[in-house]
Amino acid sequence: RWVSNIAHCTLAWHKVNEYDLNTYHYSAVINSYARAGMWTESLQLLSAMGQRKLQLDTISLNTAMRACEKLGNWIQSLQLAIDMPTVLLDTSIFDTVISACGKGCKWKTSLGLLSVMTQSRVELGSITFSGVISAFQK
């Protein structure tokens, strides 16, 4: 948790001193929040990126989603995927949501996401199938 506090202070310091903050800076802090299990802070920072007109990327989105997944918040992870631009929806994003749904014992949702991936021609991988199978086992 102390690492996330340092990252947050660093971000605040850069803002106060009017440094240009970019997606990389925000992604780094989102990552530190995610590692500390601070999913609400991750989501707040993701929202701040949008408000500052910074381009959201797959890394920032996936990291925030993993923070939600880590604490079993499958609904928020799924909502992030729904709200994001289609261009960011790749295999890693779907894998994260499927995993989060699996941890939430939502096998039907995991199976539905697998169907969406197929229809959208998103590449299916071993992690994808493993996540769906895991959802069935819970």
XYZ file of N, CA, C and O in Angstrom:
552
model
N 0.819 -1.206 0.000
C 0.000 0.000 0.000
C 0.858 1.263 0.000
O 0.457 2.282 -0.540
N 2.003 1.200 0.640
C 2.850 2.391 0.705
C 3.344 2.791 -0.670
O 3.529 3.981 -0.944
N 3.541 1.806 -1.562
C 3.980 2.114 -2.928
C 2.913 2.923 -3.648
O 3.204 3.893 -4.347
N 1.641 2.545 -3.450
C 0.554 3.287 -4.096
C 0.462 4.705 -3.545
O 0.139 5.640 -4.276
N 0.755 4.881 -2.265
C 0.742 6.231 -1.685
C 1.846 7.093 -2.290
O 1.636 8.272 -2.577
N 3.007 6.501 -2.479
C 4.115 7.237 -3.115
C 3.738 7.607 -4.551
O 3.964 8.734 -4.987
N 3.167 6.652 -5.277
C 2.761 6.920 -6.664
C 1.729 8.036 -6.718
O 1.814 8.928 -7.566
N 0.771 8.010 -5.801
C -0.267 9.053 -5.765
C 0.358 10.418 -5.470
O 0.023 11.411 -6.114
N 1.264 10.470 -4.504
C 1.934 11.733 -4.173
C 2.754 12.258 -5.336
O 2.782 13.461 -5.598
N 3.424 11.366 -6.032
C 4.212 11.755 -7.203
C 3.317 12.359 -8.274
O 3.644 13.401 -8.861
N 2.179 11.730 -8.520
C 1.232 12.237 -9.511
C 0.721 13.615 -9.095
O 0.671 14.541 -9.907
N 0.384 13.771 -7.824
C -0.101 15.063 -7.320
C 0.972 16.133 -7.445
O 0.693 17.275 -7.835
N 2.211 15.783 -7.133
C 3.317 16.726 -7.242
C 3.477 17.206 -8.682
O 3.674 18.383 -8.935
N 3.386 16.275 -9.634
C 3.502 16.646 -11.045
C 2.379 17.585 -11.464
O 2.589 18.512 -12.231
N 1.184 17.351 -10.954
C 0.050 18.228 -11.288
C 0.285 19.636 -10.756
O 0.077 20.623 -11.451
N 0.694 19.722 -9.481
C 0.920 21.017 -8.846
C 1.996 21.799 -9.584
O 1.886 23.009 -9.771
N 3.022 21.135 -10.020
C 4.125 21.795 -10.711
C 3.896 21.910 -12.216
O 4.800 22.251 -12.958
N 2.680 21.609 -12.632
C 2.212 21.781 -14.004
C 3.045 21.032 -15.039
O 3.293 21.527 -16.133
N 3.494 19.858 -14.679
C 4.144 18.993 -15.663
C 3.077 18.371 -16.545
O 1.953 18.130 -16.110
N 3.436 18.120 -17.782
C 2.514 17.433 -18.672
C 2.458 15.962 -18.291
O 3.453 15.246 -18.396
N 1.311 15.563 -17.825
C 1.115 14.159 -17.475
C 0.516 13.442 -18.669
O -0.377 13.966 -19.322
N 1.006 12.262 -18.935
C 0.486 11.531 -20.080
C -0.067 10.177 -19.636
O -0.108 9.864 -18.441
N -0.493 9.405 -20.593
C -1.089 8.098 -20.319
C -0.130 7.217 -19.531
O -0.552 6.492 -18.626
N 1.136 7.283 -19.847
C 2.131 6.469 -19.149
C 2.125 6.760 -17.647
O 2.159 5.836 -16.828
N 2.112 8.046 -17.268
C 2.127 8.416 -15.851
C 0.899 7.856 -15.135
O 1.012 7.267 -14.057
N -0.247 8.066 -15.743
C -1.484 7.580 -15.124
C -1.506 6.055 -15.046
O -1.923 5.485 -14.032
N -1.051 5.396 -16.087
C -1.037 3.934 -16.098
C -0.156 3.379 -14.977
O -0.491 2.375 -14.351
N 0.964 4.044 -14.734
C 1.864 3.595 -13.672
C 1.194 3.679 -12.309
O 1.319 2.765 -11.482
N 0.470 4.749 -12.068
C -0.205 4.905 -10.780
C -1.401 3.944 -10.688
O -1.633 3.342 -9.636
N -2.126 3.775 -11.775
C -3.224 2.804 -11.790
C -2.677 1.423 -11.457
O -3.279 0.669 -10.677
N -1.528 1.084 -12.004
C -0.901 -0.203 -11.730
C -0.554 -0.349 -10.243
O -0.782 -1.401 -9.645
N -0.026 0.704 -9.648
C 0.329 0.616 -8.223
C -0.936 0.474 -7.371
O -0.938 -0.268 -6.390
N -2.001 1.156 -7.747
C -3.276 0.996 -7.035
C -3.799 -0.432 -7.185
O -4.278 -1.032 -6.226
N -3.721 -0.951 -8.393
C -4.224 -2.313 -8.651
C -3.463 -3.331 -7.805
O -4.065 -4.233 -7.215
N -2.162 -3.180 -7.743
C -1.344 -4.117 -6.957
C -1.681 -4.043 -5.471
O -1.537 -5.018 -4.753
N -2.114 -2.871 -5.032
C -2.467 -2.701 -3.620
C -3.929 -3.085 -3.357
O -4.390 -2.976 -2.231
N -4.639 -3.495 -4.403
C -6.041 -3.877 -4.243
C -6.968 -2.680 -4.105
O -8.076 -2.801 -3.581
N -6.534 -1.536 -4.570
C -7.316 -0.299 -4.448
C -8.082 -0.047 -5.745
O -7.755 0.848 -6.520
N -9.145 -0.838 -5.971
C -9.852 -0.762 -7.244
C -10.618 0.545 -7.411
O -10.704 1.062 -8.513
N -11.164 1.106 -6.339
C -11.903 2.365 -6.500
C -10.968 3.482 -6.933
O -11.321 4.295 -7.788
N -9.763 3.502 -6.377
C -8.791 4.524 -6.763
C -8.346 4.321 -8.210
O -8.154 5.293 -8.950
N -8.200 3.066 -8.614
C -7.849 2.771 -10.011
C -8.906 3.322 -10.958
O -8.589 3.937 -11.979
N -10.164 3.112 -10.604
C -11.263 3.587 -11.455
C -11.350 5.105 -11.472
O -11.631 5.707 -12.508
N -11.091 5.725 -10.334
C -11.111 7.190 -10.277
C -10.026 7.772 -11.178
O -10.250 8.760 -11.878
N -8.870 7.154 -11.161
C -7.772 7.646 -11.995
C -8.051 7.402 -13.474
O -7.741 8.249 -14.318
N -8.671 6.276 -13.790
C -9.060 5.995 -15.167
C -10.053 7.054 -15.651
O -9.947 7.564 -16.765
N -10.975 7.418 -14.783
C -11.942 8.471 -15.104
C -11.241 9.819 -15.287
O -11.570 10.585 -16.194
N -10.275 10.103 -14.432
C -9.520 11.363 -14.540
C -8.789 11.448 -15.869
O -8.674 12.524 -16.459
N -8.309 10.314 -16.360
C -7.638 10.298 -17.668
C -8.607 10.772 -18.748
O -8.240 11.566 -19.610
N -9.826 10.272 -18.694
C -10.837 10.683 -19.671
C -11.168 12.165 -19.562
O -11.322 12.859 -20.568
N -11.263 12.655 -18.341
C -11.568 14.067 -18.122
C -10.440 14.974 -18.623
O -10.685 16.081 -19.075
N -9.228 14.493 -18.559
C -8.077 15.271 -19.033
C -7.821 15.067 -20.521
O -6.835 15.530 -21.056
N -8.732 14.334 -21.156
C -8.648 14.064 -22.597
C -7.396 13.281 -22.977
O -6.870 13.410 -24.072
N -6.919 12.459 -22.036
C -5.798 11.579 -22.343
C -6.332 10.328 -23.012
O -7.408 9.840 -22.670
N -5.588 9.810 -23.924
C -6.025 8.633 -24.655
C -5.946 7.408 -23.758
O -4.896 7.084 -23.201
N -7.078 6.747 -23.597
C -7.085 5.506 -22.839
C -6.446 4.420 -23.689
O -6.639 4.381 -24.891
N -5.689 3.572 -23.046
C -5.071 2.473 -23.774
C -5.437 1.149 -23.113
O -5.992 1.113 -22.016
N -5.130 0.086 -23.799
C -5.459 -1.253 -23.310
C -4.778 -1.531 -21.978
O -5.363 -2.157 -21.099
N -3.567 -1.036 -21.803
C -2.830 -1.296 -20.564
C -3.525 -0.646 -19.376
O -3.742 -1.287 -18.346
N -3.898 0.618 -19.498
C -4.581 1.316 -18.404
C -5.903 0.638 -18.067
O -6.221 0.409 -16.900
N -6.658 0.338 -19.105
C -7.964 -0.287 -18.920
C -7.812 -1.666 -18.275
O -8.482 -1.982 -17.287
N -6.927 -2.473 -18.805
C -6.746 -3.827 -18.299
C -6.254 -3.815 -16.848
O -6.682 -4.629 -16.027
N -5.386 -2.887 -16.522
C -4.866 -2.796 -15.160
C -5.976 -2.441 -14.183
O -6.088 -3.042 -13.109
N -6.822 -1.491 -14.537
C -7.951 -1.128 -13.671
C -8.928 -2.296 -13.543
O -9.455 -2.571 -12.452
N -9.151 -3.007 -14.639
C -10.047 -4.161 -14.606
C -9.484 -5.266 -13.720
O -10.229 -5.919 -12.982
N -8.194 -5.457 -13.755
C -7.564 -6.487 -12.908
C -7.680 -6.129 -11.431
O -7.792 -7.008 -10.575
N -7.628 -4.826 -11.132
C -7.829 -4.404 -9.741
C -9.224 -4.805 -9.269
O -9.399 -5.285 -8.147
N -10.204 -4.626 -10.137
C -11.578 -5.028 -9.805
C -11.663 -6.545 -9.662
O -12.278 -7.061 -8.726
N -11.063 -7.236 -10.602
C -11.081 -8.705 -10.596
C -10.455 -9.249 -9.318
O -10.976 -10.181 -8.698
N -9.351 -8.648 -8.917
C -8.602 -9.108 -7.750
C -9.481 -9.156 -6.504
O -9.319 -10.023 -5.658
N -10.402 -8.223 -6.408
C -11.276 -8.162 -5.237
C -12.663 -8.732 -5.509
O -13.595 -8.519 -4.734
N -12.796 -9.448 -6.622
C -14.058 -10.121 -6.915
C -15.158 -9.213 -7.424
O -16.335 -9.579 -7.408
N -14.808 -8.031 -7.889
C -15.810 -7.093 -8.384
C -16.007 -7.304 -9.885
O -15.608 -6.483 -10.705
N -16.629 -8.410 -10.243
C -16.804 -8.779 -11.648
C -17.728 -7.806 -12.375
O -17.542 -7.552 -13.555
N -18.701 -7.261 -11.672
C -19.652 -6.335 -12.309
C -18.919 -5.096 -12.813
O -19.131 -4.644 -13.937
N -18.044 -4.538 -11.981
C -17.314 -3.332 -12.381
C -16.355 -3.626 -13.521
O -16.195 -2.826 -14.438
N -15.732 -4.789 -13.482
C -14.821 -5.187 -14.555
C -15.583 -5.286 -15.879
O -15.126 -4.787 -16.915
N -16.742 -5.904 -15.839
C -17.583 -6.029 -17.037
C -18.050 -4.655 -17.517
O -18.026 -4.361 -18.712
N -18.437 -3.794 -16.585
C -18.919 -2.453 -16.959
C -17.819 -1.641 -17.643
O -18.087 -0.916 -18.600
N -16.593 -1.774 -17.168
C -15.479 -1.074 -17.816
C -15.341 -1.505 -19.271
O -15.134 -0.675 -20.157
N -15.451 -2.798 -19.512
C -15.348 -3.310 -20.883
C -16.482 -2.782 -21.747
O -16.276 -2.432 -22.913
N -17.674 -2.712 -21.184
C -18.834 -2.221 -21.934
C -18.673 -0.747 -22.281
O -19.020 -0.316 -23.383
N -18.122 0.026 -21.355
C -18.011 1.478 -21.532
C -16.845 1.918 -22.409
O -16.801 3.059 -22.848
N -15.889 1.039 -22.650
C -14.692 1.424 -23.390
C -14.898 1.373 -24.893
O -15.724 0.622 -25.392
N -14.121 2.182 -25.615
C -14.191 2.145 -27.077
C -13.863 0.750 -27.609
O -12.992 0.069 -27.079
N -14.564 0.355 -28.634
C -14.402 -0.976 -29.214
C -12.966 -1.253 -29.622
O -12.494 -2.383 -29.524
N -12.246 -0.245 -30.041
C -10.876 -0.436 -30.514
C -9.973 -1.011 -29.419
O -8.990 -1.674 -29.698
N -10.316 -0.794 -28.156
C -9.500 -1.284 -27.057
C -9.843 -2.718 -26.648
O -9.140 -3.317 -25.848
N -10.918 -3.243 -27.171
C -11.352 -4.569 -26.755
C -10.568 -5.645 -27.493
O -10.905 -6.031 -28.601
N -9.527 -6.110 -26.851
C -8.714 -7.165 -27.428
C -8.784 -8.408 -26.544
O -9.527 -8.456 -25.566
N -7.999 -9.403 -26.881
C -8.017 -10.667 -26.152
C -7.739 -10.470 -24.670
O -8.416 -11.051 -23.816
N -6.765 -9.637 -24.333
C -6.399 -9.457 -22.922
C -7.539 -8.845 -22.116
O -7.752 -9.214 -20.955
N -8.271 -7.923 -22.718
C -9.412 -7.304 -22.032
C -10.489 -8.350 -21.770
O -10.995 -8.486 -20.654
N -10.839 -9.105 -22.809
C -11.854 -10.140 -22.639
C -11.398 -11.184 -21.626
O -12.203 -11.646 -20.802
N -10.130 -11.569 -21.671
C -9.624 -12.563 -20.720
C -9.788 -12.082 -19.280
O -10.153 -12.851 -18.390
N -9.522 -10.812 -19.056
C -9.656 -10.251 -17.710
C -11.107 -10.284 -17.248
O -11.400 -10.669 -16.120
N -12.014 -9.885 -18.124
C -13.437 -9.879 -17.755
C -13.939 -11.298 -17.531
O -14.669 -11.565 -16.572
N -13.543 -12.217 -18.395
C -13.959 -13.621 -18.239
C -13.444 -14.173 -16.911
O -14.164 -14.851 -16.182
N -12.208 -13.858 -16.579
C -11.636 -14.305 -15.315
C -12.397 -13.718 -14.126
O -12.699 -14.413 -13.157
N -12.713 -12.427 -14.208
C -13.467 -11.776 -13.128
C -14.847 -12.407 -12.975
O -15.310 -12.657 -11.853
N -15.505 -12.673 -14.092
C -16.821 -13.316 -14.049
C -16.711 -14.727 -13.477
O -17.587 -15.167 -12.726
N -15.651 -15.420 -13.824
C -15.427 -16.758 -13.292
C -15.276 -16.742 -11.784
O -15.848 -17.577 -11.080
N -14.533 -15.764 -11.273
C -14.357 -15.650 -9.829
C -15.662 -15.298 -9.138
O -15.850 -15.598 -7.966
N -16.555 -14.658 -9.887
C -17.870 -14.321 -9.351
C -18.913 -15.396 -9.601
O -20.098 -15.169 -9.403
N -18.454 -16.566 -10.050
C -19.347 -17.712 -10.336
C -20.398 -17.367 -11.396
O -21.539 -17.834 -11.338
N -20.042 -16.568 -12.360
C -20.961 -16.146 -13.428
C -20.582 -16.843 -14.725
O -20.118 -16.235 -15.676
N -20.792 -18.155 -14.779
C -20.390 -18.933 -15.942
C -21.180 -18.555 -17.190
O -20.655 -18.585 -18.290
N -22.447 -18.178 -17.013
C -23.246 -17.788 -18.184
C -22.684 -16.516 -18.815
O -22.635 -16.393 -20.040
N -22.274 -15.583 -17.987
C -21.688 -14.336 -18.502
C -20.370 -14.631 -19.200
O -20.092 -14.086 -20.275
N -19.550 -15.509 -18.613
C -18.280 -15.897 -19.241
C -18.519 -16.527 -20.606
O -17.829 -16.216 -21.579
N -19.512 -17.399 -20.669
C -19.838 -18.050 -21.935
C -20.354 -17.032 -22.958
O -20.007 -17.097 -24.144
N -21.143 -16.066 -22.492
C -21.632 -14.999 -23.376
C -20.497 -14.160 -23.927
O -20.502 -13.778 -25.102
N -19.502 -13.870 -23.088
C -18.339 -13.106 -23.541
C -17.535 -13.879 -24.576
O -17.024 -13.301 -25.535
N -17.450 -15.193 -24.400
C -16.778 -16.039 -25.383
C -17.486 -15.926 -26.735
O -16.848 -15.812 -27.784
N -18.806 -15.898 -26.695
C -19.599 -15.751 -27.915
C -19.349 -14.386 -28.574
O -19.193 -14.294 -29.792
N -19.305 -13.331 -27.757
C -19.039 -11.988 -28.287
C -17.659 -11.937 -28.931
O -17.482 -11.341 -30.000
N -16.683 -12.574 -28.298
C -15.336 -12.609 -28.866
C -15.345 -13.272 -30.238
O -14.716 -12.769 -31.180
N -16.062 -14.376 -30.348
C -16.130 -15.102 -31.616
C -16.794 -14.246 -32.687
O -16.291 -14.133 -33.809
N -17.909 -13.629 -32.329
C -18.636 -12.785 -33.284
C -17.818 -11.562 -33.697
O -17.911 -11.102 -34.829
N -17.027 -11.035 -32.768
C -16.217 -9.839 -33.046
C -14.871 -10.179 -33.663
O -14.061 -9.295 -33.916
N -14.634 -11.458 -33.863
C -13.387 -11.943 -34.439
C -12.155 -11.567 -33.607
O -11.081 -11.263 -34.138
N -12.358 -11.580 -32.286
C -11.245 -11.366 -31.376
C -10.580 -12.720 -31.165
O -11.254 -13.736 -30.982
N -9.266 -12.731 -31.200
C -8.525 -13.992 -31.088
C -8.797 -14.669 -29.745
O -8.740 -14.046 -28.689
N -9.083 -15.954 -29.819
C -9.303 -16.758 -28.620
C -7.998 -17.462 -28.281
O -7.330 -17.996 -29.162
N -7.647 -17.459 -27.009
C -6.410 -18.111 -26.595
C -6.650 -19.095 -25.473
O -7.777 -19.270 -24.996
N -5.589 -19.720 -25.048
C -5.703 -20.718 -23.984
C -6.177 -20.082 -22.680
O -6.911 -20.705 -21.911
N -5.781 -18.841 -22.426
C -6.224 -18.148 -21.214
C -7.739 -17.918 -21.273
O -8.431 -18.055 -20.265
N -8.245 -17.610 -22.464
C -9.680 -17.402 -22.648
C -10.442 -18.667 -22.268
O -11.373 -18.627 -21.447
N -10.044 -19.775 -22.854
C -10.741 -21.036 -22.591
C -10.571 -21.475 -21.141
O -11.506 -21.985 -20.527
N -9.406 -21.266 -20.601
C -9.150 -21.621 -19.210
C -10.066 -20.830 -18.268
O -10.599 -21.377 -17.300
N -10.258 -19.546 -18.581
C -11.140 -18.706 -17.773
C -12.582 -19.169 -17.813
O -13.278 -19.193 -16.789
N -13.051 -19.551 -18.994
C -14.436 -20.029 -19.136
C -14.600 -21.360 -18.401
O -15.580 -21.556 -17.670
N -13.646 -22.249 -18.574
C -13.720 -23.558 -17.896
C -13.699 -23.353 -16.380
O -14.464 -23.986 -15.643
N -12.864 -22.455 -15.909
C -12.783 -22.164 -14.486
C -14.115 -21.645 -13.946
O -14.523 -21.980 -12.829
N -14.810 -20.845 -14.743
C -16.116 -20.309 -14.324
C -17.119 -21.441 -14.124
O -17.950 -21.398 -13.214
N -17.042 -22.454 -14.953
C -17.947 -23.605 -14.841
C -17.654 -24.428 -13.596
O -18.530 -25.076 -13.047
N -16.414 -24.429 -13.174
C -16.006 -25.252 -12.037
C -16.392 -24.667 -10.691
O -16.327 -25.343 -9.688
N -16.798 -23.424 -10.680
C -17.112 -22.773 -9.389
C -18.568 -22.831 -9.059
O -19.435 -23.012 -9.736
